[in-house]
PDB file of C-alpha atoms in Angstrom:
ATOM      1  CA  MET A  20     -22.853 -18.177  12.586  1.00 74.00           C
ATOM      2  CA  MET A  21     -21.761 -14.586  14.356  1.00 84.00           C
ATOM      3  CA  PRO A  22     -18.620 -15.871  17.247  1.00 87.00           C
ATOM      4  CA  ASP A  23     -19.424 -14.551  20.561  1.00 89.00           C
ATOM      5  CA  LEU A  24     -17.047 -12.141  20.983  1.00 92.00           C
ATOM      6  CA  GLY A  25     -18.078 -11.312  24.629  1.00 90.00           C
ATOM      7  CA  LYS A  26     -17.315  -8.028  26.033  1.00 93.00           C
ATOM      8  CA  TYR A  27     -14.799  -6.551  23.367  1.00 93.00           C
ATOM      9  CA  THR A  28     -17.879  -7.250  20.701  1.00 95.00           C
ATOM     10  CA  ASP A  29     -17.866  -3.323  19.783  1.00 96.00           C
ATOM     11  CA  THR A  30     -14.541  -3.412  19.983  1.00 96.00           C
ATOM     12  CA  VAL A  31     -13.324  -5.876  16.895  1.00 97.00           C
ATOM     13  CA  LEU A  32     -16.836  -4.983  14.786  1.00 97.00           C
ATOM     14  CA  THR A  33     -15.618  -1.580  14.776  1.00 97.00           C
ATOM     15  CA  ALA A  34     -12.584  -2.256  13.543  1.00 97.00           C
ATOM     16  CA  TYR A  35     -12.856  -4.541  11.195  1.00 97.00           C
ATOM     17  CA  ALA A  36     -16.142  -2.174   9.802  1.00 98.00           C
ATOM     18  CA  ALA A  37     -12.855   0.604   9.868  1.00 98.00           C
ATOM     19  CA  SER A  38     -10.715  -1.439   7.801  1.00 98.00           C
ATOM     20  CA  ILE A  39     -12.980  -2.696   5.451  1.00 97.00           C
ATOM     21  CA  LEU A  40     -14.558   0.768   4.802  1.00 98.00           C
ATOM     22  CA  LEU A  41     -10.693   2.225   4.212  1.00 98.00           C
ATOM     23  CA  LEU A  42      -9.818  -0.800   1.561  1.00 98.00           C
ATOM     24  CA  ALA A  43     -13.071  -0.621  -0.198  1.00 98.00           C
ATOM     25  CA  LEU A  44     -12.795   3.344  -0.487  1.00 98.00           C
ATOM     26  CA  LEU A  45      -8.881   2.692  -1.705  1.00 98.00           C
ATOM     27  CA  VAL A  46     -10.049   0.710  -4.046  1.00 98.00           C
ATOM     28  CA  ALA A  47     -13.096   2.320  -5.499  1.00 98.00           C
ATOM     29  CA  LEU A  48     -11.423   5.552  -5.687  1.00 98.00           C
ATOM     30  CA  SER A  49      -8.346   3.906  -8.075  1.00 98.00           C
ATOM     31  CA  LEU A  50     -11.352   2.147 -10.381  1.00 98.00           C
ATOM     32  CA  TRP A  51     -13.235   5.637 -10.413  1.00 98.00           C
ATOM     33  CA  ARG A  52     -10.142   7.936 -11.436  1.00 97.00           C
ATOM     34  CA  GLY A  53      -8.633   4.903 -13.438  1.00 97.00           C
ATOM     35  CA  ARG A  54     -11.609   4.454 -15.558  1.00 97.00           C
ATOM     36  CA  ARG A  55     -11.662   8.489 -15.686  1.00 97.00           C
ATOM     37  CA  MET A  56      -8.789   8.599 -17.336  1.00 96.00           C
ATOM     38  CA  ARG A  57      -8.708   5.072 -19.917  1.00 96.00           C
ATOM     39  CA  ILE A  58     -11.800   7.387 -20.985  1.00 97.00           C
ATOM     40  CA  GLU A  59     -10.212  11.026 -21.161  1.00 96.00           C
ATOM     41  CA  MET A  60      -7.071   9.459 -22.928  1.00 94.00           C
ATOM     42  CA  GLU A  61      -9.176   7.587 -25.669  1.00 94.00           C
ATOM     43  CA  GLN A  62     -11.172  10.728 -26.042  1.00 94.00           C
ATOM     44  CA  LEU A  63      -8.156  12.462 -26.625  1.00 93.00           C
ATOM     45  CA  GLU A  64      -6.310   9.859 -28.866  1.00 91.00           C
ATOM     46  CA  ALA A  65      -9.752  10.075 -31.144  1.00 92.00           C
ATOM     47  CA  ARG A  66      -9.559  13.837 -31.566  1.00 89.00           C
ATOM     48  CA  THR A  67      -5.522  14.093 -32.464  1.00 85.00           C
ATOM     49  CA  ARG A  68      -6.208  11.093 -34.986  1.00 84.00           C
ATOM     50  CA  ARG A  69      -8.869  13.003 -36.451  1.00 84.00           C
ATOM     51  CA  ASN A  70      -7.880  16.405 -36.259  1.00 78.00           C
ATOM     52  CA  GLY A  71      -4.380  15.027 -37.591  1.00 65.00           C
TER      53      GLY A  71
ATOM     54  CA  MET I  26      23.105  -5.736 -25.528  1.00 50.00           C
ATOM     55  CA  SER I  27      20.772  -7.909 -28.590  1.00 56.00           C
ATOM     56  CA  GLN I  28      17.200  -6.930 -29.163  1.00 58.00           C
ATOM     57  CA  ILE I  29      15.908 -10.113 -27.774  1.00 55.00           C
ATOM     58  CA  GLU I  30      18.454  -9.592 -24.404  1.00 56.00           C
ATOM     59  CA  LYS I  31      16.730  -5.878 -24.200  1.00 54.00           C
ATOM     60  CA  ASN I  32      12.669  -6.752 -24.590  1.00 58.00           C
ATOM     61  CA  SER I  33      13.387 -10.410 -22.424  1.00 60.00           C
ATOM     62  CA  SER I  34      15.054  -7.739 -19.719  1.00 72.00           C
ATOM     63  CA  LEU I  35      13.072  -5.824 -16.453  1.00 71.00           C
ATOM     64  CA  TRP I  36      14.500  -2.540 -17.883  1.00 75.00           C
ATOM     65  CA  SER I  37      12.191  -3.173 -20.705  1.00 73.00           C
ATOM     66  CA  TYR I  38       8.991  -2.172 -18.628  1.00 70.00           C
ATOM     67  CA  ALA I  39       9.945   0.874 -18.486  1.00 77.00           C
ATOM     68  CA  ASN I  40       8.688   1.602 -21.911  1.00 86.00           C
ATOM     69  CA  PRO I  41       5.130   2.699 -21.048  1.00 89.00           C
ATOM     70  CA  ARG I  42       3.172   0.668 -23.425  1.00 90.00           C
ATOM     71  CA  LYS I  43       5.045  -2.743 -22.326  1.00 90.00           C
ATOM     72  CA  PHE I  44       4.321  -2.318 -18.772  1.00 91.00           C
ATOM     73  CA  LEU I  45       0.564  -0.909 -19.681  1.00 93.00           C
ATOM     74  CA  ALA I  46      -0.224  -4.390 -21.500  1.00 92.00           C
ATOM     75  CA  THR I  47       1.817  -6.349 -19.790  1.00 92.00           C
ATOM     76  CA  THR I  48       0.196  -5.597 -16.369  1.00 93.00           C
ATOM     77  CA  GLU I  49      -3.352  -5.476 -17.674  1.00 92.00           C
ATOM     78  CA  ARG I  50      -2.426  -9.262 -19.039  1.00 94.00           C
ATOM     79  CA  VAL I  51      -2.059 -10.151 -15.240  1.00 96.00           C
ATOM     80  CA  MET I  52      -4.563  -7.898 -13.097  1.00 96.00           C
ATOM     81  CA  PRO I  53      -7.630 -10.245 -13.827  1.00 96.00           C
ATOM     82  CA  PHE I  54      -5.849 -12.883 -11.688  1.00 97.00           C
ATOM     83  CA  LEU I  55      -3.943  -9.970  -9.412  1.00 97.00           C
ATOM     84  CA  TRP I  56      -7.566  -9.313  -8.158  1.00 98.00           C
ATOM     85  CA  GLY I  57      -8.775 -12.468  -7.911  1.00 98.00           C
ATOM     86  CA  ALA I  58      -6.420 -14.013  -6.241  1.00 98.00           C
ATOM     87  CA  ALA I  59      -6.137 -10.706  -3.494  1.00 98.00           C
ATOM     88  CA  LEU I  60      -9.957 -11.088  -2.960  1.00 98.00           C
ATOM     89  CA  VAL I  61      -9.248 -14.921  -2.327  1.00 98.00           C
ATOM     90  CA  CYS I  62      -6.588 -14.538   0.039  1.00 98.00           C
ATOM     91  CA  LEU I  63      -8.577 -11.477   1.875  1.00 98.00           C
ATOM     92  CA  VAL I  64     -11.662 -13.527   2.432  1.00 98.00           C
ATOM     93  CA  VAL I  65     -10.683 -16.852   3.012  1.00 98.00           C
ATOM     94  CA  GLY I  66      -8.070 -14.906   6.022  1.00 97.00           C
ATOM     95  CA  LEU I  67     -10.430 -12.829   7.252  1.00 97.00           C
ATOM     96  CA  VAL I  68     -13.055 -15.917   7.495  1.00 97.00           C
ATOM     97  CA  TRP I  69     -10.492 -17.737   8.997  1.00 96.00           C
ATOM     98  CA  GLY I  70      -9.394 -15.503  11.558  1.00 95.00           C
ATOM     99  CA  PHE I  71     -12.646 -14.023  12.561  1.00 96.00           C
ATOM    100  CA  PHE I  72     -15.435 -17.344  12.232  1.00 95.00           C
ATOM    101  CA  PHE I  73     -12.724 -20.307  12.540  1.00 95.00           C
ATOM    102  CA  THR I  74      -9.723 -19.146  15.310  1.00 93.00           C
ATOM    103  CA  PRO I  75     -10.312 -19.109  19.093  1.00 92.00           C
ATOM    104  CA  ASP I  76     -10.024 -16.405  21.700  1.00 90.00           C
ATOM    105  CA  ASP I  77      -6.557 -15.485  23.247  1.00 88.00           C
ATOM    106  CA  TYR I  78      -6.142 -16.969  27.029  1.00 86.00           C
ATOM    107  CA  ARG I  79      -5.051 -12.462  27.595  1.00 86.00           C
ATOM    108  CA  GLN I  80      -6.555 -10.946  25.095  1.00 89.00           C
ATOM    109  CA  GLY I  81     -10.369 -12.696  24.172  1.00 91.00           C
ATOM    110  CA  SER I  82     -11.330 -12.204  21.025  1.00 93.00           C
ATOM    111  CA  THR I  83      -9.667  -8.461  20.469  1.00 94.00           C
ATOM    112  CA  VAL I  84      -7.184 -10.818  19.242  1.00 94.00           C
ATOM    113  CA  LYS I  85      -9.189 -11.062  15.784  1.00 96.00           C
ATOM    114  CA  ILE I  86      -7.595  -7.141  15.205  1.00 97.00           C
ATOM    115  CA  ILE I  87      -4.696  -9.026  14.497  1.00 96.00           C
ATOM    116  CA  TYR I  88      -5.731  -9.883  11.139  1.00 97.00           C
ATOM    117  CA  LEU I  89      -6.092  -7.266   9.776  1.00 97.00           C
ATOM    118  CA  HIS I  90      -3.167  -4.543  11.856  1.00 96.00           C
ATOM    119  CA  VAL I  91      -0.181  -6.646  11.474  1.00 95.00           C
ATOM    120  CA  PRO I  92      -0.311  -7.098   7.753  1.00 97.00           C
ATOM    121  CA  SER I  93      -1.644  -3.272   7.451  1.00 97.00           C
ATOM    122  CA  ALA I  94       1.176  -2.332   9.643  1.00 95.00           C
ATOM    123  CA  LEU I  95       3.422  -4.622   7.404  1.00 95.00           C
ATOM    124  CA  MET I  96       2.767  -3.507   3.950  1.00 96.00           C
ATOM    125  CA  ALA I  97       2.393   0.265   5.340  1.00 96.00           C
ATOM    126  CA  ILE I  98       6.542  -0.051   5.851  1.00 95.00           C
ATOM    127  CA  ASN I  99       7.035  -2.201   3.032  1.00 95.00           C
ATOM    128  CA  ALA I 100       4.903   0.423   1.143  1.00 97.00           C
ATOM    129  CA  TRP I 101       7.772   2.809   1.507  1.00 96.00           C
ATOM    130  CA  MET I 102      10.527   0.364   1.106  1.00 96.00           C
ATOM    131  CA  MET I 103       8.962  -0.464  -2.756  1.00 97.00           C
ATOM    132  CA  MET I 104       8.706   3.710  -3.441  1.00 97.00           C
ATOM    133  CA  LEU I 105      12.181   3.706  -2.201  1.00 97.00           C
ATOM    134  CA  VAL I 106      13.206   1.387  -4.649  1.00 97.00           C
ATOM    135  CA  ALA I 107      11.405   3.137  -7.196  1.00 97.00           C
ATOM    136  CA  SER I 108      12.809   6.510  -6.352  1.00 97.00           C
ATOM    137  CA  LEU I 109      16.070   5.059  -6.086  1.00 96.00           C
ATOM    138  CA  ILE I 110      15.910   3.887  -9.863  1.00 95.00           C
ATOM    139  CA  TRP I 111      14.109   7.001 -11.587  1.00 95.00           C
ATOM    140  CA  LEU I 112      17.127   8.552  -9.357  1.00 96.00           C
ATOM    141  CA  VAL I 113      19.492   6.701 -11.016  1.00 95.00           C
ATOM    142  CA  ARG I 114      17.888   5.911 -14.538  1.00 92.00           C
ATOM    143  CA  ARG I 115      15.640   8.764 -15.383  1.00 92.00           C
ATOM    144  CA  HIS I 116      12.846   5.719 -15.843  1.00 92.00           C
ATOM    145  CA  HIS I 117       9.253   8.087 -15.960  1.00 93.00           C
ATOM    146  CA  VAL I 118       7.383   4.357 -14.915  1.00 95.00           C
ATOM    147  CA  SER I 119       9.224   3.980 -11.414  1.00 95.00           C
ATOM    148  CA  ALA I 120       8.314   7.671 -10.436  1.00 96.00           C
ATOM    149  CA  LEU I 121       5.112   6.549 -12.003  1.00 97.00           C
ATOM    150  CA  ALA I 122       5.072   3.545  -9.700  1.00 97.00           C
ATOM    151  CA  ALA I 123       6.142   5.677  -6.224  1.00 98.00           C
ATOM    152  CA  ARG I 124       3.436   7.645  -7.143  1.00 98.00           C
ATOM    153  CA  ALA I 125       1.131   5.382  -6.734  1.00 98.00           C
ATOM    154  CA  ALA I 126       1.977   3.387  -4.112  1.00 98.00           C
ATOM    155  CA  GLY I 127       1.825   6.313  -2.206  1.00 98.00           C
ATOM    156  CA  PRO I 128      -1.374   6.343  -1.320  1.00 98.00           C
ATOM    157  CA  VAL I 129      -1.729   2.967  -0.951  1.00 98.00           C
ATOM    158  CA  GLY I 130       0.965   3.075   1.826  1.00 98.00           C
ATOM    159  CA  ALA I 131      -0.981   5.511   3.456  1.00 98.00           C
ATOM    160  CA  VAL I 132      -4.069   4.156   3.583  1.00 98.00           C
ATOM    161  CA  MET I 133      -2.434   0.742   4.638  1.00 98.00           C
ATOM    162  CA  THR I 134      -1.386   3.550   7.856  1.00 97.00           C
ATOM    163  CA  LEU I 135      -4.275   4.408   8.913  1.00 98.00           C
ATOM    164  CA  ILE I 136      -5.386   1.502   9.253  1.00 98.00           C
ATOM    165  CA  ALA I 137      -2.637   0.087  11.301  1.00 97.00           C
ATOM    166  CA  LEU I 138      -2.588   3.126  12.784  1.00 97.00           C
ATOM    167  CA  VAL I 139      -6.496   3.169  13.660  1.00 98.00           C
ATOM    168  CA  THR I 140      -7.051  -0.936  14.157  1.00 97.00           C
ATOM    169  CA  GLY I 141      -3.599  -0.749  17.073  1.00 95.00           C
ATOM    170  CA  ALA I 142      -5.752   2.240  18.600  1.00 96.00           C
ATOM    171  CA  ILE I 143      -9.015  -0.054  18.808  1.00 96.00           C
ATOM    172  CA  TRP I 144      -7.206  -2.463  20.240  1.00 95.00           C
ATOM    173  CA  GLY I 145      -4.727  -0.795  22.185  1.00 93.00           C
ATOM    174  CA  GLN I 146      -8.310   0.896  24.071  1.00 93.00           C
ATOM    175  CA  PRO I 147      -9.018  -2.021  26.293  1.00 93.00           C
ATOM    176  CA  MET I 148      -5.993  -3.509  26.185  1.00 91.00           C
ATOM    177  CA  TRP I 149      -3.045  -0.650  27.972  1.00 88.00           C
ATOM    178  CA  GLY I 150      -6.160   1.112  28.957  1.00 90.00           C
ATOM    179  CA  THR I 151      -5.403   3.971  26.017  1.00 91.00           C
ATOM    180  CA  TRP I 152      -6.182   4.355  22.707  1.00 92.00           C
ATOM    181  CA  TRP I 153      -2.540   6.166  22.841  1.00 92.00           C
ATOM    182  CA  ALA I 154       0.669   6.501  23.926  1.00 89.00           C
ATOM    183  CA  TRP I 155       3.825   7.909  22.862  1.00 88.00           C
ATOM    184  CA  ASP I 156       5.472   4.747  22.746  1.00 84.00           C
ATOM    185  CA  PRO I 157       8.549   4.895  20.214  1.00 83.00           C
ATOM    186  CA  ARG I 158       6.781   2.075  17.536  1.00 84.00           C
ATOM    187  CA  LEU I 159       3.481   4.374  17.805  1.00 89.00           C
ATOM    188  CA  THR I 160       5.041   7.418  17.303  1.00 89.00           C
ATOM    189  CA  SER I 161       7.400   6.711  14.212  1.00 88.00           C
ATOM    190  CA  PHE I 162       3.903   5.240  12.462  1.00 91.00           C
ATOM    191  CA  LEU I 163       2.680   8.326  13.436  1.00 94.00           C
ATOM    192  CA  ILE I 164       5.549  10.294  11.521  1.00 93.00           C
ATOM    193  CA  LEU I 165       5.144   8.130   8.821  1.00 94.00           C
ATOM    194  CA  PHE I 166       1.830   8.708   8.157  1.00 96.00           C
ATOM    195  CA  LEU I 167       2.756  12.140   8.100  1.00 96.00           C
ATOM    196  CA  PHE I 168       5.579  11.685   5.548  1.00 96.00           C
ATOM    197  CA  TYR I 169       3.136   9.699   3.588  1.00 97.00           C
ATOM    198  CA  LEU I 170       1.087  12.627   3.496  1.00 98.00           C
ATOM    199  CA  GLY I 171       3.791  14.899   2.774  1.00 97.00           C
ATOM    200  CA  TYR I 172       5.095  12.834   0.004  1.00 98.00           C
ATOM    201  CA  MET I 173       1.726  13.252  -1.706  1.00 98.00           C
ATOM    202  CA  ALA I 174       0.987  16.254  -1.201  1.00 98.00           C
ATOM    203  CA  LEU I 175       4.486  17.482  -2.982  1.00 97.00           C
ATOM    204  CA  TRP I 176       3.780  15.450  -5.645  1.00 97.00           C
ATOM    205  CA  ALA I 177       0.274  17.673  -6.171  1.00 96.00           C
ATOM    206  CA  ALA I 178       2.157  20.859  -5.274  1.00 97.00           C
ATOM    207  CA  ILE I 179       4.592  20.674  -8.814  1.00 95.00           C
ATOM    208  CA  ASP I 180       3.525  21.232 -12.007  1.00 91.00           C
ATOM    209  CA  ASP I 181       6.476  20.005 -13.636  1.00 92.00           C
ATOM    210  CA  PRO I 182       6.438  16.206 -13.699  1.00 92.00           C
ATOM    211  CA  ASP I 183      10.302  15.286 -13.866  1.00 94.00           C
ATOM    212  CA  THR I 184      10.915  18.241 -10.365  1.00 96.00           C
ATOM    213  CA  ALA I 185       7.987  16.639  -8.500  1.00 96.00           C
ATOM    214  CA  ALA I 186       9.590  13.193  -9.244  1.00 96.00           C
ATOM    215  CA  ASP I 187      13.199  14.234  -8.001  1.00 97.00           C
ATOM    216  CA  LEU I 188      11.838  16.271  -5.201  1.00 97.00           C
ATOM    217  CA  THR I 189       9.247  13.663  -3.793  1.00 97.00           C
ATOM    218  CA  ALA I 190      12.015  10.919  -4.548  1.00 97.00           C
ATOM    219  CA  VAL I 191      13.906  13.069  -1.609  1.00 96.00           C
ATOM    220  CA  LEU I 192      11.635  13.202   0.160  1.00 96.00           C
ATOM    221  CA  CYS I 193      11.588   9.480  -0.140  1.00 96.00           C
ATOM    222  CA  LEU I 194      15.038   9.269   1.038  1.00 95.00           C
ATOM    223  CA  VAL I 195      14.978  10.840   4.098  1.00 93.00           C
ATOM    224  CA  GLY I 196      11.366   8.863   5.139  1.00 92.00           C
ATOM    225  CA  SER I 197      12.996   5.990   4.695  1.00 92.00           C
ATOM    226  CA  VAL I 198      14.836   6.716   7.772  1.00 86.00           C
ATOM    227  CA  PHE I 199      11.324   6.391   9.662  1.00 80.00           C
ATOM    228  CA  ALA I 200      10.049   3.634   7.700  1.00 83.00           C
ATOM    229  CA  VAL I 201      12.835   1.611   9.230  1.00 85.00           C
ATOM    230  CA  LEU I 202      12.768   2.552  12.631  1.00 79.00           C
ATOM    231  CA  SER I 203       9.253   1.784  12.600  1.00 77.00           C
ATOM    232  CA  ARG I 204       9.776  -1.809  12.193  1.00 73.00           C
ATOM    233  CA  TYR I 205      13.331  -1.553  14.367  1.00 76.00           C
ATOM    234  CA  ALA I 206      11.760   1.498  17.177  1.00 67.00           C
ATOM    235  CA  VAL I 207      10.587  -1.580  20.085  1.00 64.00           C
ATOM    236  CA  ASN I 208      13.950  -3.310  19.584  1.00 66.00           C
ATOM    237  CA  PHE I 209      15.998   0.116  19.183  1.00 66.00           C
ATOM    238  CA  TRP I 210      14.535   1.579  22.431  1.00 64.00           C
ATOM    239  CA  ASN I 211      13.178  -1.629  24.292  1.00 60.00           C
ATOM    240  CA  GLN I 212      10.429   0.051  26.233  1.00 63.00           C
ATOM    241  CA  GLY I 213       6.609   1.660  25.415  1.00 63.00           C
ATOM    242  CA  LEU I 214       3.490   0.060  25.523  1.00 63.00           C
ATOM    243  CA  HIS I 215       4.101  -1.804  21.803  1.00 69.00           C
ATOM    244  CA  GLN I 216       5.336  -5.661  21.944  1.00 66.00           C
ATOM    245  CA  GLY I 217       7.819  -7.121  20.131  1.00 62.00           C
ATOM    246  CA  ALA I 218       7.182  -8.517  15.913  1.00 61.00           C
ATOM    247  CA  SER I 219       4.206 -10.865  15.987  1.00 62.00           C
ATOM    248  CA  LEU I 220       6.372 -12.650  12.792  1.00 62.00           C
ATOM    249  CA  SER I 221       9.341 -13.456  13.436  1.00 60.00           C
ATOM    250  CA  MET I 222      12.334 -15.788  11.312  1.00 52.00           C
ATOM    251  CA  ASP I 223      13.214 -16.850  15.523  1.00 58.00           C
ATOM    252  CA  ALA I 224      10.550 -19.520  15.935  1.00 56.00           C
ATOM    253  CA  LYS I 225       9.627 -18.762  19.577  1.00 58.00           C
ATOM    254  CA  GLU I 226       8.488 -15.218  19.053  1.00 60.00           C
ATOM    255  CA  ASN I 227       5.765 -16.298  17.227  1.00 67.00           C
ATOM    256  CA  VAL I 228       2.293 -16.556  17.508  1.00 75.00           C
ATOM    257  CA  ASP I 229       0.469 -19.765  18.008  1.00 79.00           C
ATOM    258  CA  ASP I 230      -0.363 -21.518  14.827  1.00 79.00           C
ATOM    259  CA  VAL I 231      -4.009 -21.503  15.428  1.00 85.00           C
ATOM    260  CA  PHE I 232      -3.564 -17.941  14.451  1.00 89.00           C
ATOM    261  CA  TYR I 233      -0.140 -17.735  11.839  1.00 91.00           C
ATOM    262  CA  LEU I 234      -2.212 -19.298   9.456  1.00 94.00           C
ATOM    263  CA  PRO I 235      -4.766 -17.451   8.852  1.00 96.00           C
ATOM    264  CA  LEU I 236      -2.440 -14.352   9.062  1.00 96.00           C
ATOM    265  CA  LEU I 237      -0.530 -15.328   6.552  1.00 96.00           C
ATOM    266  CA  VAL I 238      -3.569 -15.938   4.129  1.00 97.00           C
ATOM    267  CA  CYS I 239      -4.389 -13.145   5.268  1.00 98.00           C
ATOM    268  CA  ILE I 240      -0.974 -10.967   5.093  1.00 97.00           C
ATOM    269  CA  ALA I 241      -0.740 -13.031   1.513  1.00 98.00           C
ATOM    270  CA  GLY I 242      -4.083 -10.701   0.431  1.00 98.00           C
ATOM    271  CA  PHE I 243      -2.084  -7.526   1.293  1.00 98.00           C
ATOM    272  CA  VAL I 244       0.735  -8.024  -0.516  1.00 98.00           C
ATOM    273  CA  LEU I 245      -1.247  -8.985  -3.158  1.00 98.00           C
ATOM    274  CA  LEU I 246      -4.004  -6.245  -3.162  1.00 98.00           C
ATOM    275  CA  PHE I 247      -0.651  -3.898  -2.792  1.00 98.00           C
ATOM    276  CA  ILE I 248       0.590  -5.044  -5.769  1.00 98.00           C
ATOM    277  CA  ALA I 249      -2.547  -5.035  -7.972  1.00 98.00           C
ATOM    278  CA  LEU I 250      -3.741  -1.832  -6.589  1.00 98.00           C
ATOM    279  CA  VAL I 251       0.534   0.011  -7.551  1.00 98.00           C
ATOM    280  CA  PHE I 252       0.082  -1.902 -11.419  1.00 97.00           C
ATOM    281  CA  TYR I 253      -3.285  -0.848 -11.487  1.00 98.00           C
ATOM    282  CA  ARG I 254      -2.734   3.025 -10.242  1.00 98.00           C
ATOM    283  CA  THR I 255       0.294   3.203 -11.981  1.00 97.00           C
ATOM    284  CA  GLY I 256      -1.337   2.439 -15.141  1.00 97.00           C
ATOM    285  CA  THR I 257      -3.758   5.431 -14.423  1.00 97.00           C
ATOM    286  CA  GLU I 258      -0.437   8.138 -13.694  1.00 97.00           C
ATOM    287  CA  ILE I 259       0.696   6.475 -17.167  1.00 96.00           C
ATOM    288  CA  ARG I 260      -2.316   7.415 -18.712  1.00 96.00           C
ATOM    289  CA  ALA I 261      -3.230  10.832 -17.119  1.00 96.00           C
ATOM    290  CA  ARG I 262       0.588  11.721 -18.787  1.00 94.00           C
ATOM    291  CA  ARG I 263       0.170  10.813 -21.542  1.00 93.00           C
ATOM    292  CA  ILE I 264      -3.580  13.232 -21.225  1.00 95.00           C
ATOM    293  CA  ARG I 265      -1.320  15.617 -20.010  1.00 93.00           C
ATOM    294  CA  ALA I 266       0.916  15.601 -22.655  1.00 91.00           C
ATOM    295  CA  LEU I 267      -1.689  15.400 -25.624  1.00 91.00           C
ATOM    296  CA  LEU I 268      -3.231  18.280 -24.255  1.00 92.00           C
ATOM    297  CA  ALA I 269       0.269  20.309 -24.348  1.00 90.00           C
ATOM    298  CA  ARG I 270       0.655  19.316 -27.990  1.00 87.00           C
ATOM    299  CA  GLU I 271      -3.056  20.761 -28.960  1.00 84.00           C
ATOM    300  CA  ARG I 272      -2.426  23.680 -27.639  1.00 86.00           C
ATOM    301  CA  ALA I 273       0.951  24.516 -29.059  1.00 84.00           C
ATOM    302  CA  GLY I 274      -0.366  23.287 -32.267  1.00 76.00           C
ATOM    303  CA  ALA I 275      -3.614  26.140 -31.864  1.00 66.00           C
TER     304      ALA I 275
END
């Protein structure tokens, strides 16, 4: 299934691995921070409602 | 302007609640479409396209390098438009959207630089050259870092939005330069545009079609990330306001 990349196998695979890793990190960090902010805001809003 | 016209106008999305409600409805479709385009485009390009007669299998790097370079420049252009809207109309959502796009554009620029260096080594015999396009991309990356640092360094969000908007205006010169550097100087190692309205300059169809799918994937991923991250910035701003109100009431 893997195509024959000849003498450039390392070059092509390194480019793909580096790019996919950077994109995955960006998405994961964005989702992690988004989730944290959502939870924190909900907790604060609930506390504000309770305290009037 | 009537209430109906106000609600249907683009400016109504300057309301954070309306922005959050609308983007949350479209987010699943955006994430899904981005993932499908990226997987289809990359699998098509990597597994089902031939080697180039000059560049061998390294031509497969085009499916990452060209879309990321394109988005590196266009992300800055989007930040420029959002910054201008902030400066002229003082809509907080537009300033937060510009802030949200910064790290996305920085990662796109980094991918373009890294894949370019990896591709350049076997083709040019060097990882790096002070070529007009490479240098202007490096400067654009430094502008992205500076833009993010400036947002983080200033406590008052309105002052931060003002100063980063000015930085964005200055940086847009380098974003344009990155795009047209090859044409301006007509020298250096980097080739001309891989995609052009002029069909003679385009890469062959066998590479072009999967490349278009990859570009669509990168564009959709950028939009999804900017929408999601803008929502996060809106919530962070709300948290800040609630905490300030608590402190004032204590």
